[in-house]
PDB file of C-alpha atoms and ligand atoms in Angstrom:
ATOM      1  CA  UNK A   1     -53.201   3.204 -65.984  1.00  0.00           C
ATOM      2  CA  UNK A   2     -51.609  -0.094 -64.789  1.00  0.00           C
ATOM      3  CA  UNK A   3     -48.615   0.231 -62.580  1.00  0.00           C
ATOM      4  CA  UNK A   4     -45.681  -1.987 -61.446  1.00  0.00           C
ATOM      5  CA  UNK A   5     -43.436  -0.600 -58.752  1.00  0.00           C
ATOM      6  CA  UNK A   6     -39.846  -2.324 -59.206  1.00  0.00           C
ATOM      7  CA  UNK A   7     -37.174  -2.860 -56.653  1.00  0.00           C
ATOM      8  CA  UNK A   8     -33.821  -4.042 -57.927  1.00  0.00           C
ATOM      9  CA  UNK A   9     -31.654  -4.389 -55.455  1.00  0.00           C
ATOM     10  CA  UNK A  10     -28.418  -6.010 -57.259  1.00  0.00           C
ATOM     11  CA  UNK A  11     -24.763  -4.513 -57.309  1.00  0.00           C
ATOM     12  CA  UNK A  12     -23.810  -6.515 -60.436  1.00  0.00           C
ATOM     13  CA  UNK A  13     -25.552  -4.208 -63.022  1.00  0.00           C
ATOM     14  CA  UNK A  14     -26.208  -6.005 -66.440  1.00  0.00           C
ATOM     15  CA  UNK A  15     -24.191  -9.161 -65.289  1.00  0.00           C
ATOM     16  CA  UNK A  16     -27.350  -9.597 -62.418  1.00  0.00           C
ATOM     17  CA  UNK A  17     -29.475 -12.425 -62.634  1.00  0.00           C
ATOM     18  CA  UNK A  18     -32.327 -10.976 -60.656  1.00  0.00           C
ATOM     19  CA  UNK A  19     -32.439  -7.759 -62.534  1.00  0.00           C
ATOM     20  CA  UNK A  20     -32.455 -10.344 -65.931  1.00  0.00           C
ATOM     21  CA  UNK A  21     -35.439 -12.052 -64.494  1.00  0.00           C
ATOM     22  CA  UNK A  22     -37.164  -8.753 -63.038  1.00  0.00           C
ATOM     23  CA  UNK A  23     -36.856  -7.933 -66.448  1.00  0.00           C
ATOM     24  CA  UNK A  24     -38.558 -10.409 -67.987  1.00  0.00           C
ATOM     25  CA  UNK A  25     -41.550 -10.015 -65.608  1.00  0.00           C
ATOM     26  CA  UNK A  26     -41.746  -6.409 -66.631  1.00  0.00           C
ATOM     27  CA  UNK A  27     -42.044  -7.645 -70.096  1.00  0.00           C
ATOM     28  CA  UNK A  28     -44.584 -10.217 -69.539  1.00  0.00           C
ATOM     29  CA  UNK A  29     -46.440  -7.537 -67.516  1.00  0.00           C
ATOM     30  CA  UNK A  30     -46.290  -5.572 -70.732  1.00  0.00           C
ATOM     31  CA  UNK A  31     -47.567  -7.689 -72.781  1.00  0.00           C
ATOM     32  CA  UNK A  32     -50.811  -8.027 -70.690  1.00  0.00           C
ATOM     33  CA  UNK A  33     -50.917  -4.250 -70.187  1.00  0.00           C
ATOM     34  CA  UNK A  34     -49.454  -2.198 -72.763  1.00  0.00           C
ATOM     35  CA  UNK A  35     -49.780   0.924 -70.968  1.00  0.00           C
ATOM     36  CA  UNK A  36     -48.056  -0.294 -68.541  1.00  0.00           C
ATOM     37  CA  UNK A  37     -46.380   2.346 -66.186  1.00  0.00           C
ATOM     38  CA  UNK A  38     -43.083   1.266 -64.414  1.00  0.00           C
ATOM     39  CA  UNK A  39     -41.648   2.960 -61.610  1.00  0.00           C
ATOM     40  CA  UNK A  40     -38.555   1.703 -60.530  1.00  0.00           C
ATOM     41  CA  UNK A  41     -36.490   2.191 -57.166  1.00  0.00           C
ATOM     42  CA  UNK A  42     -32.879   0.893 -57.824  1.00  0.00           C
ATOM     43  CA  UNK A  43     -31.721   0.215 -54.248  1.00  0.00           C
ATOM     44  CA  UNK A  44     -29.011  -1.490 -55.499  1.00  0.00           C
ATOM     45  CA  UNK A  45     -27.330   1.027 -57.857  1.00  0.00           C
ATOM     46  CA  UNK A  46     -28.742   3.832 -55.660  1.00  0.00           C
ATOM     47  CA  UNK A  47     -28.907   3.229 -52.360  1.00  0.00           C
ATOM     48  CA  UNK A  48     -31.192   5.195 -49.858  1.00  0.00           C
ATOM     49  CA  UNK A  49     -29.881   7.000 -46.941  1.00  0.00           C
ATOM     50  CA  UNK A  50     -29.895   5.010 -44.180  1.00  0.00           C
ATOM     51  CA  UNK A  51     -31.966   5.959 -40.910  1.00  0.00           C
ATOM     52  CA  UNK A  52     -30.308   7.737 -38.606  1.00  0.00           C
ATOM     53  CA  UNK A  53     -30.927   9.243 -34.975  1.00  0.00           C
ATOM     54  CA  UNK A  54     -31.074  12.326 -36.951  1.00  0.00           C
ATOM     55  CA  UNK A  55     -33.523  11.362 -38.806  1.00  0.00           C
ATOM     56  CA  UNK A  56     -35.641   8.354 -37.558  1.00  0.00           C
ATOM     57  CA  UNK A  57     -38.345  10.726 -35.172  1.00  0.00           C
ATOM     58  CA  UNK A  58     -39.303  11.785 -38.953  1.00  0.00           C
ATOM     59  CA  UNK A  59     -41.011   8.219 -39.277  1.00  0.00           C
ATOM     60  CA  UNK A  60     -42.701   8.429 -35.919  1.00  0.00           C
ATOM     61  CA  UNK A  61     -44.206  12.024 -35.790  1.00  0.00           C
ATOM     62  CA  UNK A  62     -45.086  14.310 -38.578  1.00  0.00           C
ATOM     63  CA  UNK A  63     -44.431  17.557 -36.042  1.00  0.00           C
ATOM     64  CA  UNK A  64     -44.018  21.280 -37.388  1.00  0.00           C
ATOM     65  CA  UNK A  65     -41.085  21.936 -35.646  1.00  0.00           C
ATOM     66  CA  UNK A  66     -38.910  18.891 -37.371  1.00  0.00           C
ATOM     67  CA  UNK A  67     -35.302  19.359 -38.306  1.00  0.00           C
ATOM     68  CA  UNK A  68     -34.622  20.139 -42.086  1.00  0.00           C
ATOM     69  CA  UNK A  69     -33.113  16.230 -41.925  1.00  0.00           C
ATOM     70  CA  UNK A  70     -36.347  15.250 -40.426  1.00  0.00           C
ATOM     71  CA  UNK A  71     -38.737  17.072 -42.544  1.00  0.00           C
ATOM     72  CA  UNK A  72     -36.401  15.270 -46.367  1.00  0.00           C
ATOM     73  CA  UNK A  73     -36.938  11.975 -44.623  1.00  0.00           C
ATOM     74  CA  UNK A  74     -40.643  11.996 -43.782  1.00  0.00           C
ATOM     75  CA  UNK A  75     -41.109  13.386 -47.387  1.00  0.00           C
ATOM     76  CA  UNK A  76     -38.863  10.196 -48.817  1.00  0.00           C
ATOM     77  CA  UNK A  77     -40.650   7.947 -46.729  1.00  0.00           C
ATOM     78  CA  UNK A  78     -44.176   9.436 -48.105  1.00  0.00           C
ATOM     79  CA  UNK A  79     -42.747   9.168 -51.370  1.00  0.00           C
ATOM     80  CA  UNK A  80     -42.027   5.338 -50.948  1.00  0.00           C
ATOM     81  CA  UNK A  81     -45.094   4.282 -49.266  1.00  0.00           C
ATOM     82  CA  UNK A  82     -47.137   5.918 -52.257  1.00  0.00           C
ATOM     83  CA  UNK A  83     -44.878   3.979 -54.692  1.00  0.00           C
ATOM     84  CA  UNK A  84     -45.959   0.672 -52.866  1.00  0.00           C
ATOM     85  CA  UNK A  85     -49.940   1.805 -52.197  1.00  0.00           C
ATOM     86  CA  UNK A  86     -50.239   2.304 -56.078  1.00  0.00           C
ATOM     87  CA  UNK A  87     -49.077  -0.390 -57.864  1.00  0.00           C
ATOM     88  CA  UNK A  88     -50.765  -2.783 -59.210  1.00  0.00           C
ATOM     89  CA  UNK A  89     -47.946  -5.437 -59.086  1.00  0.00           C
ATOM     90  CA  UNK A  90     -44.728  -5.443 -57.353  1.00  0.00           C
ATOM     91  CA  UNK A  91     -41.987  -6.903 -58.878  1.00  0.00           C
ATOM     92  CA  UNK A  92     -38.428  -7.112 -56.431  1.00  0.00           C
ATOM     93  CA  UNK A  93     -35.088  -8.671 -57.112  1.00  0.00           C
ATOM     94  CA  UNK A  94     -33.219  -9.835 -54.133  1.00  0.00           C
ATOM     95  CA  UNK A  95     -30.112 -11.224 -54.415  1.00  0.00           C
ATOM     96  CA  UNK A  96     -28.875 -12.967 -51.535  1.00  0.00           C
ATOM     97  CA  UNK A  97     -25.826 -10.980 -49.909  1.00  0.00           C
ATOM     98  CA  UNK A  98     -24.356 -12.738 -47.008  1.00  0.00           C
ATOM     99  CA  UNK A  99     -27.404 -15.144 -46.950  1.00  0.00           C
ATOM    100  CA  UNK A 100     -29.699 -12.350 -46.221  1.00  0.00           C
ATOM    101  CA  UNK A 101     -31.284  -9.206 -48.436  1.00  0.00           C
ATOM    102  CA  UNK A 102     -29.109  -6.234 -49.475  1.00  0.00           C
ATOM    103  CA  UNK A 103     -28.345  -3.478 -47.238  1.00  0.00           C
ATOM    104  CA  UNK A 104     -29.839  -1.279 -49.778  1.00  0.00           C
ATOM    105  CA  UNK A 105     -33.452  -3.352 -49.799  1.00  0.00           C
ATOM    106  CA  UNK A 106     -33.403  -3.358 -46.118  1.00  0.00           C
ATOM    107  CA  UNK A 107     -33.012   0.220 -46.165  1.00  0.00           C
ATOM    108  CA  UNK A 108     -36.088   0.583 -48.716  1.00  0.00           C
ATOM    109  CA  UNK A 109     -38.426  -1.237 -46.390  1.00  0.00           C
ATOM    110  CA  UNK A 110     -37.009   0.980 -43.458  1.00  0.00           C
ATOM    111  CA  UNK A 111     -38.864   3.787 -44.943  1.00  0.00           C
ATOM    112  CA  UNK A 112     -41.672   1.910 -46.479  1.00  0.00           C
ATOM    113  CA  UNK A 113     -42.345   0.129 -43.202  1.00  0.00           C
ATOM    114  CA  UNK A 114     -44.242   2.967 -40.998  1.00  0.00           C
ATOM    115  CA  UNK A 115     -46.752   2.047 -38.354  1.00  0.00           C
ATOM    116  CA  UNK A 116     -50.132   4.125 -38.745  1.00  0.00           C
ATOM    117  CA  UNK A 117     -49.369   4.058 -42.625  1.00  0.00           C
ATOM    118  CA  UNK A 118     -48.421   0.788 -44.173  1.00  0.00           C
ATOM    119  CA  UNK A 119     -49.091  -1.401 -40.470  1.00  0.00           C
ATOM    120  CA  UNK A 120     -50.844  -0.557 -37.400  1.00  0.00           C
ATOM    121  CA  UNK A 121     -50.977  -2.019 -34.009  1.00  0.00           C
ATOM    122  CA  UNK A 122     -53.744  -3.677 -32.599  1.00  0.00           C
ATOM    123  CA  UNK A 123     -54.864  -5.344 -29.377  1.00  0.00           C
ATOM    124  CA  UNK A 124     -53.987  -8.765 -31.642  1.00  0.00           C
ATOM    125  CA  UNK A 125     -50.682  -7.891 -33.041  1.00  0.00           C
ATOM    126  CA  UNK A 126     -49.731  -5.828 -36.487  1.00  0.00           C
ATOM    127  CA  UNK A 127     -52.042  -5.371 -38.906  1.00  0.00           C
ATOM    128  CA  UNK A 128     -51.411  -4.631 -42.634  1.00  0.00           C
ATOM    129  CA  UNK A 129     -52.364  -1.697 -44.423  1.00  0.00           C
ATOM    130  CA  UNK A 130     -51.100  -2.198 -47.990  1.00  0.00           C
ATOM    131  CA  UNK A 131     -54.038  -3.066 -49.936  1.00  0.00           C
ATOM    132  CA  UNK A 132     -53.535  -6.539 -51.745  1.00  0.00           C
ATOM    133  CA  UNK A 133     -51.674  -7.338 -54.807  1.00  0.00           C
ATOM    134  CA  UNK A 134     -49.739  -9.427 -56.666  1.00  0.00           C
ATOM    135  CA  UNK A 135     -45.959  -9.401 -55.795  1.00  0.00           C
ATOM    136  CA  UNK A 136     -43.421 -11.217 -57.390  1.00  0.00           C
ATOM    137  CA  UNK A 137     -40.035 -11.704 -55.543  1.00  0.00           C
ATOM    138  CA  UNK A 138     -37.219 -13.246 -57.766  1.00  0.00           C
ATOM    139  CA  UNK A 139     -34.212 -14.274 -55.547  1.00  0.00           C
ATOM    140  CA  UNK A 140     -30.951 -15.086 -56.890  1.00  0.00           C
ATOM    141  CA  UNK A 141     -28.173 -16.936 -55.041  1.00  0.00           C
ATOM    142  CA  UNK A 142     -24.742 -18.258 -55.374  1.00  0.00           C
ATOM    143  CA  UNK A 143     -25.661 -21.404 -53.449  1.00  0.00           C
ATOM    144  CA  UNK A 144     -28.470 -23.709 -52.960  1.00  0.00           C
ATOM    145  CA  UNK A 145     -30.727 -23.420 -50.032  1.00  0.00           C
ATOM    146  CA  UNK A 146     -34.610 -24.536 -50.829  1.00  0.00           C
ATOM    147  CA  UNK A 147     -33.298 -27.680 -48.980  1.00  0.00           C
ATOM    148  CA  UNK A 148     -30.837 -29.583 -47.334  1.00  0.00           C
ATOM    149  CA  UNK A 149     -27.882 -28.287 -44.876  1.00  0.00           C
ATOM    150  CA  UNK A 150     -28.127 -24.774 -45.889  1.00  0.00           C
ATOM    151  CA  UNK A 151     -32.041 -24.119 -45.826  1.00  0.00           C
ATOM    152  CA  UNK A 152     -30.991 -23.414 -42.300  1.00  0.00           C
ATOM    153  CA  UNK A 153     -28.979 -20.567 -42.834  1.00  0.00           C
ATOM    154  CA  UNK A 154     -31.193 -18.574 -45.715  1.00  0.00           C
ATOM    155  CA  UNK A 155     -32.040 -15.344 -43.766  1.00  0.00           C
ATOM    156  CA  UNK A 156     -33.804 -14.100 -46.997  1.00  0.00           C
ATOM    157  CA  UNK A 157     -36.670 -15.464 -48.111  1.00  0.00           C
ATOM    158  CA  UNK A 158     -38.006 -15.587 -44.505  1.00  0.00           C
ATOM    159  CA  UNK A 159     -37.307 -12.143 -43.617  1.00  0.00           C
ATOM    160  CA  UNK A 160     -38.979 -10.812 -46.907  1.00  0.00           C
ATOM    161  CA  UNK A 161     -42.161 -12.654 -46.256  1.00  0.00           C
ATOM    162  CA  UNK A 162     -42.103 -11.684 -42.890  1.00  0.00           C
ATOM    163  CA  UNK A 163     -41.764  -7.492 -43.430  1.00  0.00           C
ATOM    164  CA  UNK A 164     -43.961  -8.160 -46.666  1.00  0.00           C
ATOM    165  CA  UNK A 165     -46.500  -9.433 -44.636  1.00  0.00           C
ATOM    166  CA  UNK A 166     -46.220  -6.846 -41.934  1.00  0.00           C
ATOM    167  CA  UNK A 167     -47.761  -4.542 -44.785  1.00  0.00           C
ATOM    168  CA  UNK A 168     -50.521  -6.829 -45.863  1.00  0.00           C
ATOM    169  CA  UNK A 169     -48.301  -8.378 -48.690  1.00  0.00           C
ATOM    170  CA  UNK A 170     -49.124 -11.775 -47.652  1.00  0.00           C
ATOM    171  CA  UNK A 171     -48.946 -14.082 -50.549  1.00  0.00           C
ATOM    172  CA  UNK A 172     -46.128 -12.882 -52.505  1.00  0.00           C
ATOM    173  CA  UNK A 173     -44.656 -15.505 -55.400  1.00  0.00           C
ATOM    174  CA  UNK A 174     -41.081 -16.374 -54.516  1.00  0.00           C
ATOM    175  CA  UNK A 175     -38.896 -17.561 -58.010  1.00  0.00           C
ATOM    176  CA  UNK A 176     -35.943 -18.633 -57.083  1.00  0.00           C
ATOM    177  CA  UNK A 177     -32.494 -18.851 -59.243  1.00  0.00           C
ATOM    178  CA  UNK A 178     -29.618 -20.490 -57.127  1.00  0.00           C
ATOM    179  CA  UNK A 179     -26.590 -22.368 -57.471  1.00  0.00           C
ATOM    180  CA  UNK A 180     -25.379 -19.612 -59.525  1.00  0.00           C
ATOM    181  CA  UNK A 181     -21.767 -19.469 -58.332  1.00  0.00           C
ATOM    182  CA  UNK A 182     -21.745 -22.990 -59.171  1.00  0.00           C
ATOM    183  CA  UNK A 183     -20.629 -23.202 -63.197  1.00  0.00           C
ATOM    184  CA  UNK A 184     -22.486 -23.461 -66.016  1.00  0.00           C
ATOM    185  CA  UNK A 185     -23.725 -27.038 -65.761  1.00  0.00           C
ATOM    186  CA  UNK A 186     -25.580 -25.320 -63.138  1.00  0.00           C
ATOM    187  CA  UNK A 187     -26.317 -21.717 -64.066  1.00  0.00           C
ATOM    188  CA  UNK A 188     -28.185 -23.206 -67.430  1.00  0.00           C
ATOM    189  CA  UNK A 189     -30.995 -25.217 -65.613  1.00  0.00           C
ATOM    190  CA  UNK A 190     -31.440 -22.882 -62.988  1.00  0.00           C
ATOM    191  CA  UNK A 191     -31.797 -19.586 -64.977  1.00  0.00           C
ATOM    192  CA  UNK A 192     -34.499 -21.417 -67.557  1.00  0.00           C
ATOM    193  CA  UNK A 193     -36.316 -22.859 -64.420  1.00  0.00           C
ATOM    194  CA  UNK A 194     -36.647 -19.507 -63.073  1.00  0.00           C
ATOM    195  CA  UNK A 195     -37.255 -18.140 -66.441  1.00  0.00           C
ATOM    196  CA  UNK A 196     -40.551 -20.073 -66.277  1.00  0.00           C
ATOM    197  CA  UNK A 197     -41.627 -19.655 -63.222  1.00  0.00           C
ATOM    198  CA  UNK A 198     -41.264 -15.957 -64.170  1.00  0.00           C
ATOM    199  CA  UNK A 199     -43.712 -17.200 -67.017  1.00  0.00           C
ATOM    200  CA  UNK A 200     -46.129 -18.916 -64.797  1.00  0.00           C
ATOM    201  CA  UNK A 201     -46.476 -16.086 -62.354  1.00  0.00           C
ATOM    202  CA  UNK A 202     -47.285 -13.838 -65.039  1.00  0.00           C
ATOM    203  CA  UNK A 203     -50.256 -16.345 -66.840  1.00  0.00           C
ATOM    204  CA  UNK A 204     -51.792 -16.988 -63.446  1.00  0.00           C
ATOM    205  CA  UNK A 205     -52.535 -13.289 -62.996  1.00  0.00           C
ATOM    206  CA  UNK A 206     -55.867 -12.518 -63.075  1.00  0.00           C
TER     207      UNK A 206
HETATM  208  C1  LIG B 301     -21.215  -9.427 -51.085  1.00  0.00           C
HETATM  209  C2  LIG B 301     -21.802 -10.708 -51.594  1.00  0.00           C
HETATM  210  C3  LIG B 301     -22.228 -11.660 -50.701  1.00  0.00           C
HETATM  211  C4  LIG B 301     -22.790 -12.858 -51.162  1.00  0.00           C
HETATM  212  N1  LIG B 301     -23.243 -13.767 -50.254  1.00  0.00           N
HETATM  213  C5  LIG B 301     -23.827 -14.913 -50.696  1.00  0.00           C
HETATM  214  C6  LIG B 301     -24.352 -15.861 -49.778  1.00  0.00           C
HETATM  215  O1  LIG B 301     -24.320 -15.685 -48.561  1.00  0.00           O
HETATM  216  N2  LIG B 301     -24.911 -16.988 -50.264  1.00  0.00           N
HETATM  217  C7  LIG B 301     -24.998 -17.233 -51.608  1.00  0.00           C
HETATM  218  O2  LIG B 301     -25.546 -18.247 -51.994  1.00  0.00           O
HETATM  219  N3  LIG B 301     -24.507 -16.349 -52.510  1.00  0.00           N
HETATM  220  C8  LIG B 301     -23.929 -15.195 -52.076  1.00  0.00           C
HETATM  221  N4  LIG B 301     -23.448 -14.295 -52.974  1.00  0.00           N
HETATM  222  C9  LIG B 301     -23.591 -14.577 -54.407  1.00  0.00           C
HETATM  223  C10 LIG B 301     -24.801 -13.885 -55.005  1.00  0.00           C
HETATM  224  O3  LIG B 301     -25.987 -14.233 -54.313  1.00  0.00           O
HETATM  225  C11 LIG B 301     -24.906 -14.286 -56.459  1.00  0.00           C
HETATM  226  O4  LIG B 301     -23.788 -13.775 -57.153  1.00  0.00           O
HETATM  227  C12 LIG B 301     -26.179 -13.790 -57.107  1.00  0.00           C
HETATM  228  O5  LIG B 301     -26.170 -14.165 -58.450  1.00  0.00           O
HETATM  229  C13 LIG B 301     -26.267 -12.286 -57.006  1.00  0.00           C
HETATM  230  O6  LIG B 301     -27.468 -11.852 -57.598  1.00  0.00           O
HETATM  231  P1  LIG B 301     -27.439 -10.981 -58.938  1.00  0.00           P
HETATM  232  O7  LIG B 301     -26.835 -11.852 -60.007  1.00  0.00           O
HETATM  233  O8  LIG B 301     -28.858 -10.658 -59.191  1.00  0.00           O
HETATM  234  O9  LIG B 301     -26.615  -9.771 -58.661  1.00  0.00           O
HETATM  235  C14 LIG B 301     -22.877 -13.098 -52.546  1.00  0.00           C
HETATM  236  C15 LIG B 301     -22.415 -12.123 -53.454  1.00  0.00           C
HETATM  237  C16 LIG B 301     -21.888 -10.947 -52.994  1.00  0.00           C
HETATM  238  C17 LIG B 301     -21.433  -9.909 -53.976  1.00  0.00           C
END
């Protein structure tokens, strides 16, 4: 059976733009496979626990004699990674919080992000270990910052292709809807143009 894993990461619940447009991909992906089988993490809604010193030894050592703490953690972390090696598409929305990713995302790839099981280290740097697939990333911002004075400050989009690429995600489709905070002469165009790319990501799978 086909599955999508979904990350939503939004606070805004219905009123969210990126959980609109991860919606529509859903649907699209639907429509190709009508079996389709969604599992969905809601960071955003329901965060994870954060890492803690309690808990982080959990991600580097699977030992018999781990703390209670350690032992939920590794088992969450597992839980994840299995989520991401099983999909057949990813689908995350990432709205941009204080021109960076959610706490609640970060979090998610905290756990999903394990050396010896999504990345390893080799004599030439990380390697992924997430087989490839299609991921779709829809980011939603207040502002506008695919150019000019602010592309310098957008802490998002880079950082997501960097720790999706430290798994092997290398070539995931970005669809961006910004200028959102900026009325409705701008929310309009820049919803439908997202809209499609939504659209075009989901005819040019294979
Ligand atoms: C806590 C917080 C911080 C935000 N920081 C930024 C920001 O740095 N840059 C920006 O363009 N928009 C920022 N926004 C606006 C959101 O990116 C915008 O509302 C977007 O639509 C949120 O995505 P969503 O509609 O999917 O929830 C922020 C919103 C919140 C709630």
């Amino acid at each position: 059976m086909t599955k999508v894993l979904v990350i939503n990461s939004s606070i805004l619940g219905d009123a969210s733009a990126s959980r609109a447009l991860v919606a529509k991909a859903v649907a699209g992906l639907r429509a190709r496979h009508p079996g389709l089988q969604v599992v969905e993490r809601d960071v955003g809604a329901a965060p994870l626990p954060h890492l803690t010193g309690e808990t982080v030894g959990a991600l580097r050592r699977d030992a018999a004699d781990a703390s209670p703490a350690e032992k939920a953690t590794r088992a969450l972390s597992d839980q994840l990674i299995a989520e991401v090696m099983d999909a057949d598409f990813i689908v995350i929305g990432s709205p941009m919080y204080n021109l960076g990713i959610h706490s609640g995302l970060k979090t998610w790839f905290d756990h999903v992000l394990r050396a010896g099981a999504t990345f390893q280290y080799t004599a030439n740097g990380p390697q992924g270990l997430v087989p490839a697939k299609p991921v779709l990333v829809v980011e939603s911002r207040g502002g506008f910052y695919s150019e000019g004075p602010a592309a310098a400050y957008n802490a998002q989009e880079p950082h997501l292709r960097a720790v999706l690429g430290l798994m092997g995600l290398t070539q995931p489709t970005f669809v961006r809807a910004e200028s959102l905070a900026m009325g409705p002469d701008a929310v309009t165009p820049a919803m439908d143009a997202a809209a499609k790319a939504v659209e075009a990501w989901i005819a040019a799978l294979a």
